[in-house]
Amino acid sequence: MSQLFLRTLREDPVDAEVASHKLLVRAGYIRRAAPGIYTWLPLGLSVLRKVEQVIREEMAAIGAQEVHFPALLPREPYEATNRWTEYGEGLFRLQDRKGADYLLAPTHEEMFTLLVKDLYSSYKDLPLSLYQIQNKYRDEARPRAGLLRGREFIMKDSYSFDVDDAGLDASYAAHRSAYLKIFERLGLDVVPVAATAGAMGGSRSEEFLFPTEIGEDTFVRSAAGYAANVEAVTTVVPADIDFTGAPAAEVLDTPDTPTIETLVNASNQIAPRAEADGGPWTAADTLKNVVLAVTLPTGERQLVVIGLPGDRGVDLKRVEANIGSFLPMAGEIGLEQAGEEDLKKQPLIVKGYLGPGLSLDAPLLGSEGTTKLLYLVDPRVVSGTSWITGANEAGKHVFGLVAGRDFTWDGVIECTEVRAGDPAPDGSGPLETARGIEMGHIFQLGRKYAAALDLKVLDQNGKQVTVTMGSYGVGVTRAVAALAEANHDAKGLTWPRAVAPADVHVVAVGKGEDIFAAAEQLSVGLEAAGLDVIYDDRFKVSPGVKFGDAELLGVPTILAVGRGLVDGVVEIKDRRTGEAENVAVDKAVDYVVNAVRNS
Ligand code: ATP
Ligand code: MG
């Protein structure tokens, strides 16, 4: 410790909100270089390397081979897949001295695809899985929580290449099980959840979430094993209703009812519903129409109207994940409630009284003189459902407006917030919600990248076929932070053995030269036994400070050499349980070796 490049801090860094960020900085594992960009100090690097080692071993176990790409890449391959544009503001773009465009890679699908295209040409070369452990760059809108969301971070990214779909399924399954092993070895109890493919494109996709309140991902699960990111949850769709004989829609005066609550109250006064027909109106009987503004990757702004039952809120993340197929181009979009400025350009939108078109002949949302607005509805708005909704005139609502008869829509979108108690789409019972940190993400990309970059091989029949790919990422630096979140107490970090920066922290307590001599000797003995040792040999530092540092650093075993030495004993303490035992000096090395081996 007298030589180690380390300064522990008493105070939490001012910008730190979460425990891992505070403790990793205070314990001298990392230092902030810029927002979302960190420097790794010796202890932090040691933990990082151990996490990487676990990942390397599990990648090797499924036959994936390690390569290493540059982080600084030319524009052209990303242009070919359109991600130069699609990535939007998240991409760090730069130019060389000749004015040529470059980027700092946010992920490497393009480069891996081109590398395989360069060197391979036959089905006999496949299947192939390649990976790297490498810095990624994303100009995150909200770099927060230290390593959890960095702008420079380390990812293990792998890519699989197969000649057919069955091959891709096998590669995907291999990665999935490798990921479960990685997180199990790290002691991170992750939940694999169904995910949407997002900007990646492709079909099947799962995320590995580490459940914690501070997580930015919301997911749901049922007791019977269904689990999905909320973005990927699908609504249980009710059956269509036969509307022959349904009464005609009727426009009624509903003054001062711009909100769902005021509307429901007024409806129950103006047009009360009979007990036999379902009793008093509730928010669920109203169709709420929300105007959203989409900023396309090109910067263009487009309005979209979403119709949903009035008892539900819009979940913008769900809209964002699912709106892609309705937009004129793929890529990263901005999404928010439309503002005053947006609405001014749409004079037919009457705030608070917006409804879908009143008849199929004259749909408001495609009226002359205004830009055609995309109108999307929640899956619960099935044909035959009847609604109270805005009449597109101030102070008026329409009652009994029947979907499929009185109005239509451009598409159906998963857009509402998912609630605890909602039914799981697979019929496995009610959902409960939880928060988590995304630790890993696996995708079946299919042929999107291979087609864009023309990666083909000859198949068994001598025919050129486009290769099918998977891509698989683990957040390595994020894993270090999640491990710190999962393993700390009020005094500091409490690393699990698999990733601890050392096996044992030897503390010489007191001033006697005999104490330092014995501590030194024990440290040498422990090292000779193959353990990683931190030895606190600082002479003029008080026992309180030394113990405080040992607890802050979080090495699993703390061996204190102090007063007991006159009786021939040292104290060996388990950092996690706090259990301490006096052990004879000459048995101490064996004792610690056993503790390391048996945990
Ligand atoms: P998020 O939704 O958290 O922004 P993502 O879905 O954009 O993540 P992927 O592109 O799937 O991330 O990247 C694979 C893995 O890389 C993620 O599962 C996560 O563990 C890690 N990762 C992504 N972005 C960051 C970041 N800004 N800082 C640290 N790790 C990250
Ligand atoms: Mg992801």
XYZ file of C-alpha atoms and ligand atoms in Angstrom:
631
model
C 0.000 0.000 0.000
C 2.919 2.350 0.509
C 3.799 1.884 -3.180
C 0.373 1.310 -4.743
C -0.908 4.112 -6.956
C -3.967 4.802 -4.845
C -5.630 7.599 -2.921
C -8.842 6.733 -1.152
C -11.336 9.532 -0.549
C -13.495 10.213 2.493
C -16.131 12.152 0.531
C -18.419 10.972 -2.229
C -17.773 12.681 -5.568
C -20.345 15.470 -6.029
C -21.632 14.202 -9.378
C -22.248 10.657 -8.147
C -25.804 9.419 -7.620
C -25.453 5.669 -7.325
C -23.442 3.540 -4.920
C -21.183 1.954 -7.518
C -20.124 5.341 -8.862
C -19.446 6.756 -5.396
C -17.558 3.737 -4.142
C -15.484 3.023 -7.235
C -14.237 6.619 -7.165
C -13.776 6.786 -3.390
C -11.944 3.467 -3.264
C -9.579 4.586 -6.016
C -10.680 2.223 -8.777
C -11.585 4.842 -11.376
C -11.300 8.613 -11.967
C -13.523 10.741 -14.123
C -11.784 12.227 -17.185
C -14.870 13.862 -18.745
C -18.631 13.266 -18.476
C -19.177 9.552 -19.052
C -15.457 8.950 -19.634
C -13.273 7.291 -17.014
C -9.644 6.493 -16.304
C -8.879 3.083 -14.845
C -6.480 2.947 -11.877
C -4.560 -0.190 -10.875
C -7.219 -1.712 -8.608
C -10.014 -0.985 -11.052
C -8.004 -2.418 -13.902
C -7.457 -5.575 -11.907
C -11.232 -6.075 -11.438
C -11.864 -5.216 -15.069
C -9.297 -7.780 -16.249
C -10.911 -10.475 -14.120
C -14.337 -9.790 -15.575
C -12.786 -9.905 -19.048
C -11.114 -13.200 -18.216
C -14.407 -14.838 -17.277
C -15.899 -13.609 -20.541
C -12.908 -14.814 -22.596
C -13.116 -18.270 -21.078
C -16.813 -18.639 -21.823
C -16.355 -17.305 -25.344
C -13.567 -19.807 -25.925
C -15.838 -22.541 -24.567
C -18.312 -21.968 -27.426
C -15.525 -21.763 -29.968
C -15.617 -18.009 -30.518
C -12.242 -16.542 -31.533
C -10.912 -13.228 -30.351
C -9.924 -10.463 -32.758
C -9.453 -6.761 -32.243
C -10.691 -3.949 -34.421
C -9.764 -0.295 -34.369
C -12.222 2.018 -32.642
C -11.505 4.740 -35.210
C -13.228 3.739 -38.424
C -13.946 5.175 -41.861
C -17.436 6.331 -42.764
C -18.004 4.158 -45.855
C -19.078 0.848 -44.271
C -21.488 2.665 -41.975
C -22.768 4.568 -44.991
C -23.478 1.276 -46.752
C -25.754 0.133 -43.927
C -27.118 3.663 -43.486
C -26.019 3.760 -39.862
C -23.847 6.826 -40.458
C -27.205 8.659 -40.567
C -29.402 6.317 -38.551
C -27.252 6.547 -35.461
C -28.188 10.209 -35.173
C -26.600 12.260 -32.438
C -25.324 9.174 -30.642
C -22.406 8.831 -33.035
C -19.044 10.545 -32.516
C -18.101 11.709 -36.024
C -14.780 13.291 -36.930
C -12.560 14.135 -39.885
C -8.964 13.487 -40.715
C -6.587 16.180 -42.033
C -7.745 15.545 -45.574
C -11.348 16.107 -44.616
C -12.321 12.432 -44.849
C -15.098 11.358 -42.483
C -14.416 8.959 -39.636
C -16.325 7.775 -36.608
C -15.608 6.287 -33.224
C -17.418 2.984 -33.410
C -20.539 2.561 -31.275
C -20.652 -1.131 -32.284
C -18.931 -3.100 -35.018
C -21.368 -5.136 -37.151
C -20.108 -3.567 -40.365
C -16.418 -4.243 -39.767
C -16.910 -7.862 -38.755
C -19.102 -8.459 -41.779
C -16.471 -6.975 -44.100
C -13.662 -8.910 -42.463
C -15.414 -12.224 -43.026
C -16.272 -11.187 -46.577
C -12.574 -10.427 -47.146
C -11.384 -13.841 -46.109
C -14.158 -16.419 -46.426
C -16.155 -17.588 -49.411
C -17.583 -21.050 -48.781
C -20.182 -22.725 -46.563
C -17.290 -24.954 -45.464
C -15.825 -21.967 -43.615
C -18.970 -21.613 -41.520
C -20.244 -21.519 -38.827
C -17.938 -18.890 -37.434
C -18.079 -16.800 -34.279
C -15.682 -13.913 -33.711
C -15.500 -11.509 -30.827
C -13.533 -8.638 -29.403
C -13.307 -6.825 -26.089
C -13.014 -3.225 -27.043
C -13.850 0.396 -26.383
C -17.130 1.668 -27.774
C -18.148 5.289 -28.173
C -21.672 6.621 -27.925
C -22.552 10.218 -27.268
C -25.244 9.254 -24.769
C -27.809 11.956 -24.049
C -27.590 11.332 -20.331
C -24.267 9.843 -19.315
C -25.050 9.023 -15.729
C -24.289 6.696 -12.908
C -20.581 6.475 -13.615
C -19.643 3.328 -15.463
C -23.249 2.235 -15.874
C -23.766 4.578 -18.787
C -20.528 5.822 -20.240
C -19.773 7.664 -23.447
C -16.635 5.558 -23.752
C -17.179 2.067 -22.422
C -15.906 -1.442 -22.968
C -18.062 -4.009 -24.651
C -17.466 -7.617 -25.493
C -19.120 -7.900 -28.849
C -19.379 -11.106 -30.810
C -20.817 -11.876 -34.197
C -21.881 -15.207 -35.611
C -21.918 -16.163 -39.278
C -24.007 -19.027 -40.587
C -25.128 -20.310 -43.919
C -28.753 -20.896 -42.902
C -31.394 -20.147 -40.267
C -30.858 -23.388 -38.375
C -27.197 -22.462 -38.052
C -28.100 -19.032 -36.716
C -30.451 -20.622 -34.179
C -27.598 -22.816 -32.960
C -25.118 -19.923 -32.742
C -27.682 -17.838 -30.900
C -28.403 -20.655 -28.460
C -24.674 -21.129 -27.809
C -24.244 -17.448 -27.010
C -27.316 -17.422 -24.857
C -26.010 -20.230 -22.686
C -22.510 -18.696 -22.594
C -24.050 -15.454 -21.341
C -25.937 -17.237 -18.601
C -22.663 -18.880 -17.525
C -20.754 -15.601 -17.587
C -23.258 -13.873 -15.337
C -23.507 -16.883 -13.065
C -19.732 -16.944 -12.626
C -19.764 -13.238 -11.895
C -22.474 -13.814 -9.320
C -24.884 -11.502 -11.110
C -28.369 -12.931 -10.932
C -29.635 -11.790 -14.334
C -33.061 -12.309 -15.915
C -33.141 -13.007 -19.663
C -36.028 -11.032 -21.111
C -37.557 -10.806 -24.562
C -36.472 -7.573 -26.215
C -37.154 -5.535 -29.304
C -34.381 -5.362 -31.847
C -34.332 -1.543 -31.918
C -31.841 0.117 -34.232
C -30.140 -3.208 -34.929
C -32.865 -4.631 -37.090
C -33.295 -8.385 -37.149
C -35.680 -10.732 -35.447
C -35.212 -12.634 -32.189
C -33.557 -10.709 -29.420
C -33.112 -11.018 -25.664
C -31.597 -8.843 -22.997
C -29.994 -9.986 -19.787
C -31.196 -7.665 -17.057
C -29.770 -7.373 -13.583
C -32.741 -6.472 -11.373
C -32.188 -3.324 -9.312
C -34.190 -0.218 -8.474
C -31.601 2.037 -10.102
C -31.891 0.251 -13.452
C -33.088 2.246 -16.463
C -34.921 -0.658 -18.044
C -38.387 -1.650 -16.928
C -39.326 -5.242 -17.435
C -42.237 -7.448 -16.551
C -42.490 -11.048 -15.534
C -45.165 -13.535 -14.640
C -44.860 -16.082 -11.873
C -44.903 -18.783 -14.525
C -41.716 -17.598 -16.227
C -42.649 -15.093 -18.919
C -40.218 -12.156 -18.866
C -39.892 -9.252 -21.263
C -38.575 -5.762 -21.480
C -41.648 -3.476 -21.412
C -40.748 -2.350 -24.914
C -41.290 -5.915 -26.092
C -44.477 -6.766 -24.209
C -47.387 -7.453 -26.507
C -50.941 -6.645 -25.496
C -53.475 -9.418 -25.231
C -55.796 -8.364 -28.030
C -59.553 -8.694 -27.473
C -61.646 -10.296 -30.196
C -63.441 -8.096 -32.729
C -66.999 -7.202 -31.797
C -69.922 -7.466 -34.185
C -71.256 -3.929 -34.531
C -74.406 -4.611 -36.556
C -77.187 -3.045 -34.577
C -74.894 -0.819 -32.551
C -76.539 2.587 -32.135
C -75.334 5.427 -34.315
C -72.652 7.727 -32.945
C -73.907 10.961 -31.449
C -72.130 14.269 -30.902
C -72.971 15.894 -27.560
C -72.028 19.168 -25.939
C -69.496 18.548 -23.211
C -68.297 22.015 -22.249
C -65.086 22.335 -20.223
C -64.021 18.722 -20.565
C -60.473 18.885 -21.888
C -59.245 16.082 -19.611
C -60.306 12.471 -19.276
C -61.427 13.016 -15.697
C -63.675 15.978 -16.546
C -64.992 14.086 -19.558
C -65.928 10.992 -17.533
C -67.736 13.123 -14.948
C -69.622 15.068 -17.590
C -70.517 11.904 -19.525
C -72.106 10.362 -16.457
C -74.298 13.454 -16.099
C -75.128 14.125 -19.726
C -75.503 10.586 -21.019
C -75.441 8.133 -18.132
C -75.013 4.494 -19.075
C -77.546 1.980 -17.831
C -76.463 -0.548 -15.230
C -77.317 -3.337 -17.699
C -74.912 -1.877 -20.281
C -72.014 -1.693 -17.855
C -72.952 1.072 -15.423
C -71.235 4.425 -15.070
C -68.686 5.442 -17.691
C -65.060 5.106 -16.710
C -61.864 6.355 -18.267
C -61.529 2.996 -20.044
C -64.598 3.870 -22.138
C -62.921 6.931 -23.586
C -60.542 7.025 -26.512
C -57.720 9.430 -25.820
C -55.854 10.866 -28.814
C -52.328 11.994 -28.116
C -50.204 13.988 -30.541
C -46.549 13.014 -30.602
C -43.674 14.651 -32.437
C -41.114 12.385 -34.065
C -37.714 13.769 -34.987
C -36.385 11.637 -37.821
C -32.668 10.797 -38.181
C -32.482 13.558 -40.799
C -33.688 16.122 -38.262
C -37.127 16.462 -39.908
C -40.081 16.666 -37.533
C -43.254 14.690 -38.087
C -46.463 14.497 -36.047
C -48.176 11.232 -35.220
C -51.497 10.824 -33.427
C -51.992 7.833 -31.161
C -55.391 6.637 -30.001
C -55.574 4.656 -26.786
C -58.026 3.886 -23.988
C -58.274 6.906 -21.661
C -57.386 4.942 -18.546
C -53.897 4.268 -19.906
C -50.879 6.504 -20.370
C -48.603 6.560 -23.388
C -45.228 4.921 -22.806
C -42.858 6.818 -25.096
C -40.198 4.121 -24.893
C -42.695 1.555 -26.141
C -43.799 3.850 -28.925
C -40.191 4.487 -29.890
C -39.397 0.784 -29.984
C -42.379 -0.029 -32.165
C -42.953 2.942 -34.443
C -40.105 2.217 -36.855
C -42.165 0.392 -39.461
C -44.535 3.388 -39.786
C -41.803 5.928 -40.465
C -40.308 6.817 -43.835
C -36.799 5.768 -42.744
C -35.044 3.552 -40.224
C -32.790 4.820 -37.481
C -32.521 6.565 -34.171
C -35.442 8.953 -33.628
C -36.429 11.569 -31.078
C -39.909 11.297 -29.617
C -41.886 13.652 -27.413
C -45.355 15.063 -26.852
C -46.061 17.618 -29.546
C -45.594 21.188 -28.331
C -47.547 24.401 -28.995
C -45.407 25.169 -32.049
C -46.174 21.784 -33.600
C -49.899 22.113 -32.968
C -50.077 25.599 -34.481
C -49.207 24.039 -37.821
C -52.233 21.730 -37.532
C -55.244 24.081 -37.198
C -57.703 21.181 -37.288
C -56.347 19.726 -34.088
C -58.543 21.061 -31.276
C -56.613 20.567 -28.084
C -58.543 18.554 -25.538
C -61.210 17.542 -28.064
C -59.190 15.652 -30.642
C -60.841 12.579 -32.114
C -60.330 10.265 -35.051
C -62.158 11.019 -38.304
C -65.912 11.051 -37.825
C -66.609 9.038 -40.924
C -64.540 7.041 -43.329
C -65.290 9.641 -46.001
C -63.938 12.605 -44.130
C -61.245 11.517 -41.765
C -59.899 14.507 -39.927
C -56.429 13.135 -39.807
C -56.167 13.279 -43.544
C -58.130 16.456 -44.125
C -57.453 18.676 -47.057
C -55.209 21.602 -46.413
C -53.311 19.849 -43.657
C -50.536 17.338 -43.926
C -51.799 13.835 -43.610
C -51.166 12.770 -40.057
C -50.389 9.206 -39.258
C -53.073 7.793 -36.966
C -52.066 4.739 -34.940
C -54.072 2.972 -32.262
C -53.453 0.744 -29.270
C -54.195 -2.957 -29.972
C -57.213 -2.788 -27.641
C -58.968 -0.582 -30.197
C -60.351 -3.497 -32.224
C -63.153 -3.396 -34.726
C -66.514 -3.000 -33.052
C -65.299 -1.348 -29.860
C -67.339 1.737 -29.038
C -65.856 4.908 -27.596
C -66.451 8.326 -26.159
C -63.921 10.548 -27.872
C -63.226 14.055 -29.062
C -65.505 15.443 -31.785
C -62.777 17.692 -33.170
C -64.697 20.757 -32.035
C -64.145 22.643 -28.797
C -66.572 21.601 -26.055
C -67.921 18.587 -27.957
C -67.415 14.844 -27.716
C -68.856 12.014 -29.703
C -70.499 9.054 -27.973
C -70.722 5.549 -29.360
C -68.054 6.035 -32.021
C -67.440 2.534 -33.300
C -64.010 1.425 -34.440
C -64.044 0.005 -37.945
C -67.466 1.528 -38.636
C -67.037 5.226 -37.846
C -63.308 5.543 -37.992
C -60.235 3.733 -39.163
C -56.517 3.927 -38.556
C -53.183 3.626 -40.359
C -51.781 1.021 -38.032
C -51.770 -0.642 -34.636
C -48.924 0.065 -32.256
C -47.841 -1.125 -28.815
C -47.879 2.256 -27.129
C -49.514 2.146 -23.709
C -47.813 1.767 -20.393
C -47.756 -1.818 -19.163
C -49.219 -2.180 -15.699
C -48.732 -4.654 -12.918
C -51.652 -7.053 -13.168
C -51.902 -6.918 -16.967
C -52.098 -10.426 -18.442
C -48.896 -11.989 -19.813
C -49.158 -12.443 -23.589
C -48.395 -16.148 -23.322
C -51.308 -16.724 -20.968
C -49.062 -17.399 -17.989
C -50.927 -15.093 -15.632
C -50.666 -11.523 -14.377
C -47.504 -9.508 -14.865
C -45.458 -7.820 -12.217
C -43.075 -4.999 -13.075
C -39.478 -4.507 -12.011
C -36.456 -2.421 -12.968
C -33.100 -3.639 -14.126
C -29.774 -2.794 -15.727
C -29.151 -4.225 -19.192
C -25.991 -6.304 -18.840
C -26.055 -8.026 -22.176
C -28.061 -8.176 -25.349
C -28.208 -10.845 -28.037
C -29.733 -10.453 -31.478
C -30.544 -12.595 -34.442
C -29.592 -10.055 -37.063
C -30.472 -12.257 -39.974
C -29.262 -11.052 -43.371
C -29.578 -7.299 -42.920
C -25.859 -6.524 -42.612
C -24.665 -9.316 -44.866
C -27.056 -8.117 -47.590
C -26.074 -4.464 -47.212
C -22.365 -5.321 -47.418
C -22.758 -8.225 -49.820
C -21.370 -11.017 -47.672
C -22.119 -14.196 -49.603
C -20.691 -17.687 -49.635
C -21.095 -20.644 -51.948
C -23.478 -23.218 -50.499
C -23.347 -27.018 -50.933
C -24.888 -26.716 -54.376
C -22.403 -24.151 -55.569
C -24.968 -21.372 -55.285
C -24.182 -17.920 -53.821
C -26.152 -17.387 -50.593
C -26.227 -14.421 -48.263
C -24.820 -15.243 -44.843
C -27.062 -14.924 -41.786
C -25.642 -13.247 -38.706
C -26.111 -12.780 -34.993
C -24.658 -10.096 -32.785
C -24.093 -10.393 -29.071
C -22.899 -7.786 -26.577
C -21.884 -7.700 -22.932
C -21.194 -4.405 -21.193
C -17.842 -5.145 -19.552
C -17.340 -1.825 -17.762
C -21.045 -1.786 -16.950
C -20.569 -5.238 -15.399
C -17.899 -3.832 -13.077
C -20.384 -1.174 -11.949
C -23.216 -3.697 -11.553
C -20.903 -5.880 -9.484
C -20.175 -2.920 -7.230
C -23.922 -2.228 -6.976
C -24.566 -5.817 -6.003
C -21.619 -6.075 -3.617
C -21.241 -3.241 -1.159
C -22.294 -2.154 2.294
C -22.129 1.073 4.286
C -18.361 0.739 4.708
C -17.414 0.054 1.137
C -17.096 -2.598 -1.536
C -17.466 -6.307 -0.840
C -16.182 -8.019 -3.990
C -16.968 -11.619 -4.754
C -13.783 -13.689 -5.088
C -14.169 -14.158 -8.845
C -13.447 -10.484 -9.525
C -11.839 -9.072 -6.358
C -8.674 -7.068 -7.068
C -6.822 -9.330 -4.600
C -7.514 -12.459 -2.568
C -6.387 -11.095 0.767
C -5.657 -7.713 2.307
C -2.975 -7.949 4.985
C -2.968 -5.115 7.509
C -0.104 -4.437 9.886
C -1.747 -2.803 12.913
C 0.423 -0.921 15.389
C 3.981 0.273 15.530
C 6.081 -2.690 16.571
C 8.740 -3.818 14.142
C 7.867 -7.420 14.986
C 4.343 -6.768 13.757
C 5.575 -5.441 10.416
C 8.066 -8.266 10.108
C 5.356 -10.884 10.725
C 2.884 -9.173 8.368
C 5.538 -8.988 5.678
C 6.409 -12.625 6.105
C 2.765 -13.667 5.912
C 2.305 -11.625 2.760
C 5.289 -13.322 1.153
C 3.933 -16.710 2.224
C 0.475 -15.966 0.817
C 1.967 -14.853 -2.466
C 4.142 -17.950 -2.599
C 0.915 -19.963 -2.187
C -0.337 -18.354 -5.374
C -2.617 -15.699 -3.918
C -2.901 -12.037 -4.882
C -2.056 -9.962 -1.847
C -2.499 -6.347 -0.900
C -0.225 -5.603 2.048
C -0.825 -2.435 4.036
C 2.748 -1.730 5.098
C 2.207 1.972 5.743
C 4.148 2.791 8.864
C 2.713 6.062 10.095
C -0.924 5.447 9.256
C -3.359 4.801 12.106
C -5.117 1.434 12.489
C -8.480 3.163 12.023
C -7.484 4.536 8.639
C -5.979 1.231 7.573
C -9.072 -0.768 8.506
C -11.276 1.885 6.922
C -9.321 1.572 3.682
C -9.405 -2.233 3.800
C -13.167 -2.160 4.167
C -13.578 0.464 1.465
C -11.400 -1.484 -0.998
C -13.451 -4.602 -0.386
C -10.973 -7.476 -0.738
C -12.842 -10.605 0.509
C -10.387 -11.578 3.266
C -8.724 -9.156 5.670
C -5.811 -10.484 7.675
C -4.811 -8.228 10.582
C -1.475 -8.625 12.319
C -1.517 -6.688 15.584
C -1.638 -7.061 19.322
C -2.509 -10.776 19.146
C 0.923 -11.456 17.779
C 2.394 -11.707 21.308
C 0.005 -14.661 21.798
C 0.946 -16.054 18.390
C -2.344 -15.227 16.641
C -3.567 -12.997 13.835
C -7.147 -12.015 13.039
C -8.691 -13.208 9.783
C -11.922 -11.558 8.803
C -14.417 -12.207 6.034
C -15.202 -8.818 4.498
C -18.697 -9.825 3.443
C -19.992 -11.555 6.558
C -17.862 -9.636 9.040
C -17.032 -12.937 10.737
C -13.599 -12.816 12.330
C -11.436 -15.532 13.784
C -8.127 -15.610 15.582
C -5.789 -18.003 13.849
C -2.307 -19.163 14.874
C 0.342 -17.294 12.868
C 1.809 -20.457 11.421
C -1.616 -21.678 10.293
C -2.676 -18.371 8.777
C -1.468 -18.998 5.212
C -3.221 -22.380 4.992
C -6.347 -20.889 6.497
C -6.554 -18.170 3.877
C -5.651 -20.528 1.036
C -8.538 -22.759 2.128
C -10.917 -19.843 2.373
C -10.054 -18.822 -1.175
C -10.314 -22.365 -2.491
C -13.602 -23.170 -0.777
C -15.543 -20.146 -1.867
P -28.892 0.824 -23.346
O -30.303 0.425 -23.681
O -28.541 0.645 -21.909
O -28.504 2.154 -23.902
P -28.110 -0.555 -25.668
O -29.298 -1.407 -25.860
O -27.926 0.665 -26.458
O -27.988 -0.194 -24.113
P -26.431 -2.527 -26.923
O -26.216 -1.829 -28.199
O -27.371 -3.655 -26.857
O -26.810 -1.442 -25.802
O -25.003 -2.897 -26.363
C -24.681 -4.143 -25.735
C -24.312 -3.947 -24.282
O -23.365 -2.893 -24.091
C -25.490 -3.526 -23.430
O -26.260 -4.654 -23.067
C -24.803 -2.888 -22.241
O -24.421 -3.873 -21.293
C -23.567 -2.269 -22.843
N -23.736 -0.816 -23.014
C -24.477 -0.190 -23.946
N -24.380 1.140 -23.824
C -23.553 1.370 -22.768
C -23.049 2.549 -22.147
N -23.383 3.755 -22.580
N -22.199 2.410 -21.094
C -21.862 1.192 -20.651
N -22.301 0.049 -21.197
C -23.130 0.120 -22.248
Mg -29.416 -3.322 -25.985
